[in-house]
Each structure stands twice: as C-alpha cells, then as structure tokens.
Short mmCIF file of C-alpha atoms and ligand atoms in Angstrom, two decimals:
data_model
loop_
_atom_site.label_atom_id
_atom_site.label_comp_id
_atom_site.label_asym_id
_atom_site.label_seq_id
_atom_site.Cartn_x
_atom_site.Cartn_y
_atom_site.Cartn_z
CA MET U 1 15.56 -7.51 9.68
CA SER U 2 15.48 -9.42 6.47
CA GLN U 3 17.13 -7.02 4.08
CA THR U 4 20.05 -9.40 3.92
CA ASP U 5 22.49 -7.47 1.73
CA SER U 6 24.12 -4.27 2.87
CA ALA U 7 22.81 -2.24 -0.08
CA PRO U 8 21.16 0.91 1.20
CA VAL U 9 17.44 1.49 0.93
CA LEU U 10 16.93 4.47 -1.37
CA VAL U 11 14.29 6.80 0.08
CA THR U 12 12.73 9.34 -2.29
CA GLY U 13 10.70 12.20 -0.83
CA ALA U 14 13.24 11.93 1.98
CA THR U 15 12.94 15.49 3.24
CA GLY U 16 9.12 15.46 3.23
CA ARG U 17 6.51 14.47 5.78
CA ILE U 18 6.49 10.71 5.22
CA GLY U 19 10.00 10.13 3.90
CA ARG U 20 11.59 11.83 6.88
CA LEU U 21 9.71 9.52 9.28
CA VAL U 22 10.46 6.45 7.14
CA ILE U 23 14.17 7.23 7.49
CA ASP U 24 13.91 7.32 11.29
CA GLN U 25 12.18 3.94 11.27
CA LEU U 26 14.77 2.38 8.96
CA LEU U 27 17.66 3.68 11.04
CA ASP U 28 16.00 2.32 14.20
CA ALA U 29 15.88 -1.07 12.46
CA GLY U 30 19.59 -0.83 11.62
CA VAL U 31 19.02 -0.46 7.87
CA PRO U 32 21.47 1.67 5.84
CA VAL U 33 19.66 4.58 4.20
CA ARG U 34 20.36 6.63 1.10
CA ALA U 35 18.21 9.75 0.80
CA LEU U 36 17.30 11.48 -2.46
CA THR U 37 16.91 15.24 -2.53
CA ARG U 38 17.00 17.86 -5.25
CA ARG U 39 18.94 20.23 -3.03
CA LEU U 40 21.62 19.27 -0.54
CA GLU U 41 20.55 22.14 1.76
CA ALA U 42 17.15 20.46 2.21
CA ALA U 43 18.90 17.37 3.59
CA ALA U 44 20.26 19.31 6.57
CA VAL U 45 17.21 18.02 8.49
CA LEU U 46 18.30 14.39 8.04
CA PRO U 47 20.29 12.40 10.61
CA PRO U 48 24.06 12.40 9.96
CA GLN U 49 24.33 8.66 9.28
CA VAL U 50 22.12 9.01 6.18
CA GLU U 51 23.91 9.02 2.83
CA VAL U 52 22.51 11.97 0.90
CA VAL U 53 22.42 11.94 -2.91
CA THR U 54 21.05 14.61 -5.19
CA GLY U 55 18.68 13.79 -8.02
CA ASP U 56 15.43 14.95 -9.56
CA LEU U 57 12.53 12.74 -10.64
CA THR U 58 11.86 15.16 -13.50
CA ALA U 59 15.41 14.59 -14.85
CA PRO U 60 15.83 10.78 -14.99
CA ASP U 61 19.58 10.91 -15.84
CA SER U 62 20.17 12.73 -12.57
CA LEU U 63 18.98 9.63 -10.64
CA GLU U 64 21.90 7.41 -11.67
CA PRO U 65 24.09 8.19 -8.62
CA ALA U 66 21.15 7.47 -6.32
CA LEU U 67 20.31 4.17 -8.05
CA ASN U 68 23.90 2.98 -8.31
CA GLY U 69 24.18 0.14 -5.76
CA ALA U 70 20.79 0.79 -4.18
CA GLY U 71 18.76 -2.21 -3.04
CA VAL U 72 15.10 -1.59 -2.28
CA VAL U 73 13.59 1.78 -3.27
CA PHE U 74 10.83 3.76 -1.57
CA LEU U 75 9.14 5.76 -4.33
CA LEU U 76 7.09 8.79 -3.31
CA TRP U 77 6.05 10.99 -6.22
CA THR U 78 4.93 14.61 -5.87
CA ALA U 79 6.64 15.74 -9.11
CA PRO U 80 4.86 16.34 -12.43
CA PRO U 81 4.06 13.03 -14.17
CA ALA U 82 5.89 13.43 -17.51
CA THR U 83 9.01 11.43 -16.58
CA ALA U 84 7.25 8.64 -14.66
CA ALA U 85 7.76 5.97 -17.35
CA GLU U 86 11.47 6.69 -17.74
CA VAL U 87 12.06 6.76 -13.99
CA VAL U 88 10.23 3.45 -13.50
CA ALA U 89 12.27 1.88 -16.31
CA ARG U 90 15.47 2.95 -14.55
CA LEU U 91 14.21 1.59 -11.25
CA ALA U 92 13.38 -1.73 -12.89
CA ALA U 93 16.89 -1.93 -14.35
CA ARG U 94 18.73 -1.06 -11.13
CA ALA U 95 16.64 -1.78 -8.04
CA ARG U 96 15.81 -5.09 -6.37
CA ARG U 97 12.29 -4.08 -5.30
CA VAL U 98 10.15 -0.94 -5.00
CA VAL U 99 7.65 0.19 -2.38
CA LEU U 100 5.30 2.81 -3.84
CA LEU U 101 3.39 5.35 -1.77
CA SER U 102 0.03 5.48 -3.51
CA SER U 103 -3.56 6.14 -2.40
CA PRO U 104 -6.73 4.05 -1.92
CA HIS U 105 -8.10 4.80 -5.39
CA ARG U 106 -9.26 1.19 -5.80
CA THR U 107 -11.31 1.24 -2.58
CA PRO U 108 -15.02 1.42 -3.52
CA HIS U 109 -15.95 4.07 -0.96
CA PRO U 110 -17.32 7.31 -2.48
CA PHE U 111 -14.63 9.37 -0.72
CA PHE U 112 -11.94 7.61 -2.78
CA GLN U 113 -13.90 7.49 -6.04
CA GLN U 114 -14.03 11.18 -6.99
CA PRO U 115 -12.04 12.82 -9.81
CA ASN U 116 -8.48 13.01 -8.48
CA PRO U 117 -5.36 13.81 -10.54
CA MET U 118 -3.06 12.48 -7.80
CA ALA U 119 -4.91 9.15 -7.83
CA ALA U 120 -4.60 9.05 -11.62
CA LEU U 121 -0.84 9.55 -11.30
CA HIS U 122 -0.66 6.82 -8.65
CA ALA U 123 -2.59 4.44 -10.91
CA ASP U 124 -0.18 5.21 -13.78
CA LEU U 125 2.83 4.54 -11.57
CA GLU U 126 1.32 1.23 -10.45
CA ARG U 127 0.67 0.20 -14.08
CA LEU U 128 4.18 1.18 -15.14
CA ILE U 129 5.77 -0.74 -12.28
CA ALA U 130 3.63 -3.83 -12.91
CA ALA U 131 4.52 -3.77 -16.61
CA THR U 132 8.25 -3.96 -15.83
CA GLY U 133 7.84 -7.04 -13.65
CA LEU U 134 9.83 -5.35 -10.87
CA GLU U 135 8.93 -6.79 -7.47
CA SER U 136 6.75 -4.24 -5.71
CA THR U 137 4.57 -3.36 -2.75
CA VAL U 138 1.89 -0.66 -2.83
CA VAL U 139 1.07 1.29 0.34
CA ARG U 140 -2.16 3.30 0.14
CA PRO U 141 -2.74 5.69 3.02
CA GLY U 142 -6.01 7.57 3.24
CA MET U 143 -6.18 11.11 4.63
CA PHE U 144 -3.00 11.97 6.56
CA ALA U 145 -3.70 13.24 10.09
CA SER U 146 -1.07 15.92 9.52
CA ASN U 147 -3.17 17.55 6.77
CA CYS U 148 -5.01 19.43 9.49
CA LEU U 149 -1.84 21.35 10.41
CA PRO U 150 -1.88 23.54 7.29
CA TRP U 151 -5.69 23.45 7.18
CA TRP U 152 -6.60 24.43 10.72
CA ALA U 153 -3.57 25.37 12.82
CA PRO U 154 -3.46 29.02 11.64
CA ALA U 155 -7.12 29.57 12.65
CA ILE U 156 -6.78 27.71 15.96
CA ARG U 157 -3.64 29.65 16.87
CA ALA U 158 -5.48 32.89 16.09
CA GLY U 159 -8.86 32.16 17.73
CA ASP U 160 -11.49 29.60 18.65
CA VAL U 161 -13.36 29.25 15.34
CA VAL U 162 -12.45 27.04 12.39
CA ARG U 163 -14.19 28.03 9.15
CA TRP U 164 -14.05 25.10 6.73
CA PRO U 165 -16.32 23.28 4.28
CA TYR U 166 -18.37 20.16 4.98
CA ALA U 167 -18.57 19.90 8.78
CA ALA U 168 -20.18 16.47 8.36
CA ALA U 169 -17.58 15.00 5.96
CA ALA U 170 -16.18 11.89 7.63
CA THR U 171 -12.63 10.62 7.20
CA ALA U 172 -10.42 8.24 9.16
CA PRO U 173 -7.20 10.25 9.51
CA VAL U 174 -4.13 8.05 9.64
CA ASP U 175 -1.15 9.10 11.72
CA ASP U 176 1.91 9.84 9.55
CA ARG U 177 4.02 7.82 12.01
CA ASP U 178 1.90 4.71 11.34
CA ILE U 179 2.20 5.22 7.58
CA ALA U 180 5.98 5.50 7.93
CA ALA U 181 6.17 2.45 10.19
CA VAL U 182 4.31 0.33 7.64
CA VAL U 183 6.42 1.65 4.77
CA ALA U 184 9.64 0.95 6.67
CA ARG U 185 8.48 -2.54 7.57
CA THR U 186 7.75 -3.34 3.92
CA LEU U 187 11.13 -1.94 2.89
CA HIS U 188 13.30 -3.95 5.26
CA GLN U 189 11.24 -7.09 5.87
CA ASP U 190 10.75 -9.93 3.40
CA GLY U 191 7.28 -11.18 2.53
CA HIS U 192 5.70 -8.02 1.15
CA VAL U 193 6.18 -8.58 -2.59
CA GLY U 194 2.76 -8.11 -4.17
CA GLY U 195 1.46 -6.54 -0.94
CA ASP U 196 -1.29 -3.97 -1.45
CA TYR U 197 -2.03 -2.18 1.80
CA VAL U 198 -4.80 0.37 2.42
CA LEU U 199 -3.98 2.29 5.60
CA THR U 200 -6.47 4.32 7.62
CA GLY U 201 -6.77 5.53 11.14
CA PRO U 202 -8.89 3.48 13.56
CA GLU U 203 -12.05 5.61 13.57
CA SER U 204 -14.35 7.61 11.38
CA LEU U 205 -14.55 11.27 12.43
CA THR U 206 -16.28 14.18 10.77
CA HIS U 207 -14.41 17.44 10.20
CA ALA U 208 -16.35 18.98 13.09
CA GLU U 209 -15.44 16.06 15.36
CA GLN U 210 -11.76 16.33 14.39
CA VAL U 211 -11.72 20.01 15.29
CA ALA U 212 -13.38 19.20 18.64
CA VAL U 213 -10.70 16.56 19.33
CA ILE U 214 -7.99 19.16 18.72
CA GLY U 215 -9.86 21.48 21.09
CA ASP U 216 -9.87 18.75 23.75
CA ALA U 217 -6.11 18.35 23.36
CA LEU U 218 -5.74 22.09 23.93
CA GLY U 219 -8.30 22.28 26.75
CA ARG U 220 -10.29 24.72 24.62
CA ARG U 221 -13.77 24.66 23.11
CA LEU U 222 -13.41 25.24 19.37
CA ALA U 223 -16.36 26.12 17.14
CA PHE U 224 -16.78 24.82 13.59
CA ASP U 225 -18.27 27.37 11.22
CA GLU U 226 -19.15 25.69 7.93
CA MET U 227 -18.20 27.68 4.84
CA THR U 228 -19.61 27.03 1.37
CA PRO U 229 -17.56 25.35 -1.35
CA ASP U 230 -17.39 28.69 -3.18
CA GLU U 231 -16.02 30.40 -0.08
CA PHE U 232 -13.40 27.65 0.08
CA ARG U 233 -12.49 28.22 -3.58
CA THR U 234 -12.00 31.92 -2.84
CA LEU U 235 -9.96 31.19 0.28
CA SER U 236 -7.77 28.78 -1.71
CA GLN U 237 -6.85 31.18 -4.50
CA GLY U 238 -3.22 30.53 -5.29
CA ALA U 239 -3.53 26.77 -4.74
CA PRO U 240 -3.90 24.59 -7.86
CA SER U 241 -7.61 24.54 -8.69
CA ALA U 242 -7.44 20.80 -9.48
CA ALA U 243 -6.34 20.12 -5.91
CA VAL U 244 -9.08 22.36 -4.49
CA GLU U 245 -11.78 20.67 -6.59
CA MET U 246 -10.40 17.24 -5.69
CA LEU U 247 -10.79 17.98 -1.99
CA LEU U 248 -14.26 19.50 -2.35
CA ALA U 249 -15.53 16.55 -4.36
CA ALA U 250 -14.09 14.00 -1.93
CA TRP U 251 -15.49 15.79 1.13
CA HIS U 252 -18.91 16.21 -0.50
CA ALA U 253 -18.97 12.46 -1.18
CA ALA U 254 -17.96 11.74 2.42
CA VAL U 255 -21.00 13.39 4.00
CA GLY U 256 -23.64 11.14 5.52
CA GLN U 257 -21.72 7.91 5.82
CA PRO U 258 -18.86 6.64 7.95
CA ALA U 259 -15.35 6.68 6.55
CA HIS U 260 -13.70 3.50 5.31
CA VAL U 261 -11.64 1.98 8.14
CA THR U 262 -9.11 -0.84 7.74
CA THR U 263 -7.18 -2.93 10.26
CA THR U 264 -4.06 -3.02 8.07
CA VAL U 265 -1.84 -1.00 10.42
CA SER U 266 -2.43 -3.39 13.32
CA ASP U 267 -2.36 -6.44 11.03
CA LEU U 268 1.11 -5.50 9.78
CA LEU U 269 2.67 -3.91 12.84
CA GLY U 270 0.97 -5.89 15.61
CA THR U 271 0.12 -2.65 17.40
CA ALA U 272 -3.04 -0.59 17.23
CA PRO U 273 -2.97 2.43 14.92
CA ARG U 274 -2.66 5.74 16.72
CA THR U 275 -5.98 7.51 17.23
CA PHE U 276 -6.58 11.05 16.02
CA ARG U 277 -6.87 11.97 19.71
CA GLN U 278 -3.32 10.69 20.21
CA TRP U 279 -2.11 12.58 17.13
CA ALA U 280 -3.75 15.80 18.39
CA ALA U 281 -2.24 15.40 21.87
CA ASP U 282 1.22 14.86 20.38
CA HIS U 283 0.89 17.92 18.09
CA ALA U 284 -1.01 20.24 20.44
CA SER U 285 1.87 22.72 20.57
CA ALA U 286 1.45 23.41 16.84
CA PHE U 287 -2.10 24.66 17.53
CA ALA U 288 -1.37 26.57 20.74
CA LYS U 289 -2.04 30.32 20.76
CA ASP U 290 1.51 31.19 21.79
CA SER U 291 3.22 28.95 19.21
N1 NAP N 1 -1.84 14.16 2.16
C1 NAP N 1 -2.61 13.08 2.12
O1 NAP N 1 -3.63 12.98 2.80
C2 NAP N 1 -2.21 11.94 1.19
C3 NAP N 1 -2.98 10.77 1.19
C4 NAP N 1 -2.59 9.71 0.36
C5 NAP N 1 -1.46 9.81 -0.42
N2 NAP N 1 -0.73 10.98 -0.40
C6 NAP N 1 0.47 11.07 -1.25
O2 NAP N 1 1.59 11.29 -0.43
C7 NAP N 1 2.58 11.95 -1.19
C8 NAP N 1 3.07 13.18 -0.45
O3 NAP N 1 3.85 12.76 0.64
P1 NAP N 1 4.47 13.86 1.65
O4 NAP N 1 3.35 14.63 2.26
O5 NAP N 1 5.43 13.17 2.54
O6 NAP N 1 5.22 14.80 0.63
P2 NAP N 1 5.93 16.20 0.95
O7 NAP N 1 6.04 16.44 2.42
O8 NAP N 1 5.28 17.22 0.08
O9 NAP N 1 7.40 15.93 0.41
C9 NAP N 1 7.61 15.73 -0.97
C10 NAP N 1 9.05 15.35 -1.16
O10 NAP N 1 9.28 15.06 -2.53
C11 NAP N 1 10.52 15.61 -2.91
N3 NAP N 1 10.38 16.03 -4.29
C12 NAP N 1 9.49 16.93 -4.78
N4 NAP N 1 9.67 17.06 -6.11
C13 NAP N 1 10.70 16.22 -6.45
C14 NAP N 1 11.36 15.91 -7.66
N5 NAP N 1 11.03 16.51 -8.81
N6 NAP N 1 12.38 15.02 -7.62
C15 NAP N 1 12.74 14.42 -6.48
N7 NAP N 1 12.15 14.67 -5.29
C16 NAP N 1 11.14 15.56 -5.29
C17 NAP N 1 10.85 16.76 -1.97
O11 NAP N 1 12.22 16.67 -1.64
P3 NAP N 1 13.36 17.79 -1.94
O12 NAP N 1 12.68 19.14 -1.84
O13 NAP N 1 14.35 17.56 -0.82
O14 NAP N 1 13.89 17.45 -3.29
C18 NAP N 1 10.02 16.42 -0.73
O15 NAP N 1 10.84 15.85 0.26
C19 NAP N 1 1.93 12.29 -2.54
O16 NAP N 1 2.25 11.30 -3.49
C20 NAP N 1 0.46 12.25 -2.19
O17 NAP N 1 -0.37 12.02 -3.31
C21 NAP N 1 -1.08 12.03 0.39
#
C-alpha cells in the first residue's frame, strides 16, 4: 500500500453497487475508509470499521465534514449536474487526489458514441477536474455485468423467455468486482496520476448470448424473444426517457460488430478479468425461480 498518510479515502456513492465493493477492497488492503451517504440509515449495509459521514453532492456546503481531513477521494456521480463545478472546486481545495468513475465516451466504438447524457456529465466532470489542476485518475467501465439483474432477473425468475430489444447487440460486460478492484488499486497505490483506464469484460457477447450464459448457469434453456424499440419504450414507461433512448441508441449501434474489449483489468491487477460466465455462476441465485 502506498497511501502513506493515515488520512481516510473518501468514498462517494458508498452505498451503491460500485462504491460498496470499493470499500471492501480498500478495507482488505488496510486502508482507512470514510463513506459519504445522504442518509445514515443507508449506511447500515457498510462494515462497522467504516467512518460514515453524511453529505449531498447537490448541496456542496454539506460536504465539508466529509472533506475535512480526507486524503484521496473516489468520486461517483449519479446526482443532477447543477452543482458539479462547486463540488469539484471544493475537492480541489481539500483533497490530495481524485479518482473519477466515468465512462468510455472517448472510445471510438459506435456503442460508446451515441447521444448519452451520462457521458456528457462525465465529460464535464473530467473537464472541471482538469481545469483545477487536481491530481486525478479516470476509470471508465463499459457495461456493468450487474445491469442484467434489473433487466432480466424478473423474467428469468418468472419463466424461460426473456423479451428484450436487439438480440444481436454485442457488449463486453465487465464484472462489478473487477471495476471495484481497479478503482481501489488506483485509490491506494501510487503511480496512477493521469491514468485513464477503459475497463471491459474479456469477451464480446450479444444480448442473446448473455441470456444463454445465464441459462447455462441455471441449468435451464432460456429463449430470447426480441421486442421492438417501441415495445421497449412502452415497457420502460416511468423510467427517464433520456435513459431509455440512450440505451436503445447504444444497442442499435452495437449490432453487427464485436464489442470493444480492453486488457486494462489484467494489465492493472495482474489477474484475468472475470468472464460473464463466472459472473452468472456467482449470481445464479438471483435468477433462480424460487428466489
Ligand atoms: N451501469 C453501467 O453500465 C455503467 C457504465 C459506466 C459507468 N456507469 C456510471 O456508474 C455510476 C453508477 O454507479 P453505481 O451503479 O454504483 O451507482 P448506484 O448503485 O446507483 O449508487 C449511487 C450512489 O450514489 C449516492 N448518491 C446518489 N445521489 C447522491 C447525492 N445527491 N449526493 C451524494 N450521494 C448520492 C447514493 O448513496 P446514498 O443513497 O447512500 O446517498 C448511492 O450509493 C454512474 O455515474 C454511471 O453513469 C455505469
């Protein structure tokens, strides 16, 4: 471990998918952790040795207790963008370094080059951080493997058919645990200032192939029934339409060519990235009919 001082790493998004796993990795490495949450109740899921601090990225003043005495900061932003500049200015004044969870919006593969409000926010955050001169590292995961839990687990628990758009859209799902391991490494190890890391899983798989892999993990044959984009829009009523259109555009662009695959996970960790087959085997219980 090279985080030489005893200042805690401040983890934002600490109670979410990636932040929660980053905390486990940091604790395993013996690094003191401070977790940001908007609500103390949400932090009940965190290990007891984590220092929990309340704060809200949409209310920059509220972040002062979290930033006071923090060393390196993991910044994960799912909040509205309006306060991004003020939050980054506070980080630059108080933190030693920041690791930003972004996305591969600079990768010239059509899947990553569609209209995408999240990517626009990530690009803004990167520009703001660069303009302050704060030392930084950017981690850019592609499609999280865990996305298929909310997408497909309800259908697979209920039956043997997944209805979804673009059977032939290819992605390289990256295991959340590999994302978190890379993030943790860049937080507690020296040598990552200026690092810009695009993370993917090890193989390109179409939606239909991903569903079949989940079926294999369950010992069941699952069918993929392709729905139209309009059917998907109807199914997604209630979700923000920008997010729905973002997904449809990206998937449409991902048909007919393999997904972009990088070796960054193994380059940085020295171990092969987990396959989607491994992810499915480890999460099979979430898709099982009796779960
Ligand atoms: N899904 C993908 O395939 C994918 C791919 C590339 C990049 N990404 C990026 O990954 C990020 C999402 O990561 P995730 O899935 O781990 O997120 P998540 O599970 O949705 O968790 C979001 C976390 O942010 C915290 N949060 C929300 N609003 C906040 C606010 N106003 N102030 C402070 N904290 C706030 C929440 O904590 P509390 O409720 O405890 O406050 C929660 O723990 C996004 O930036 C997304 O664009 C996703």
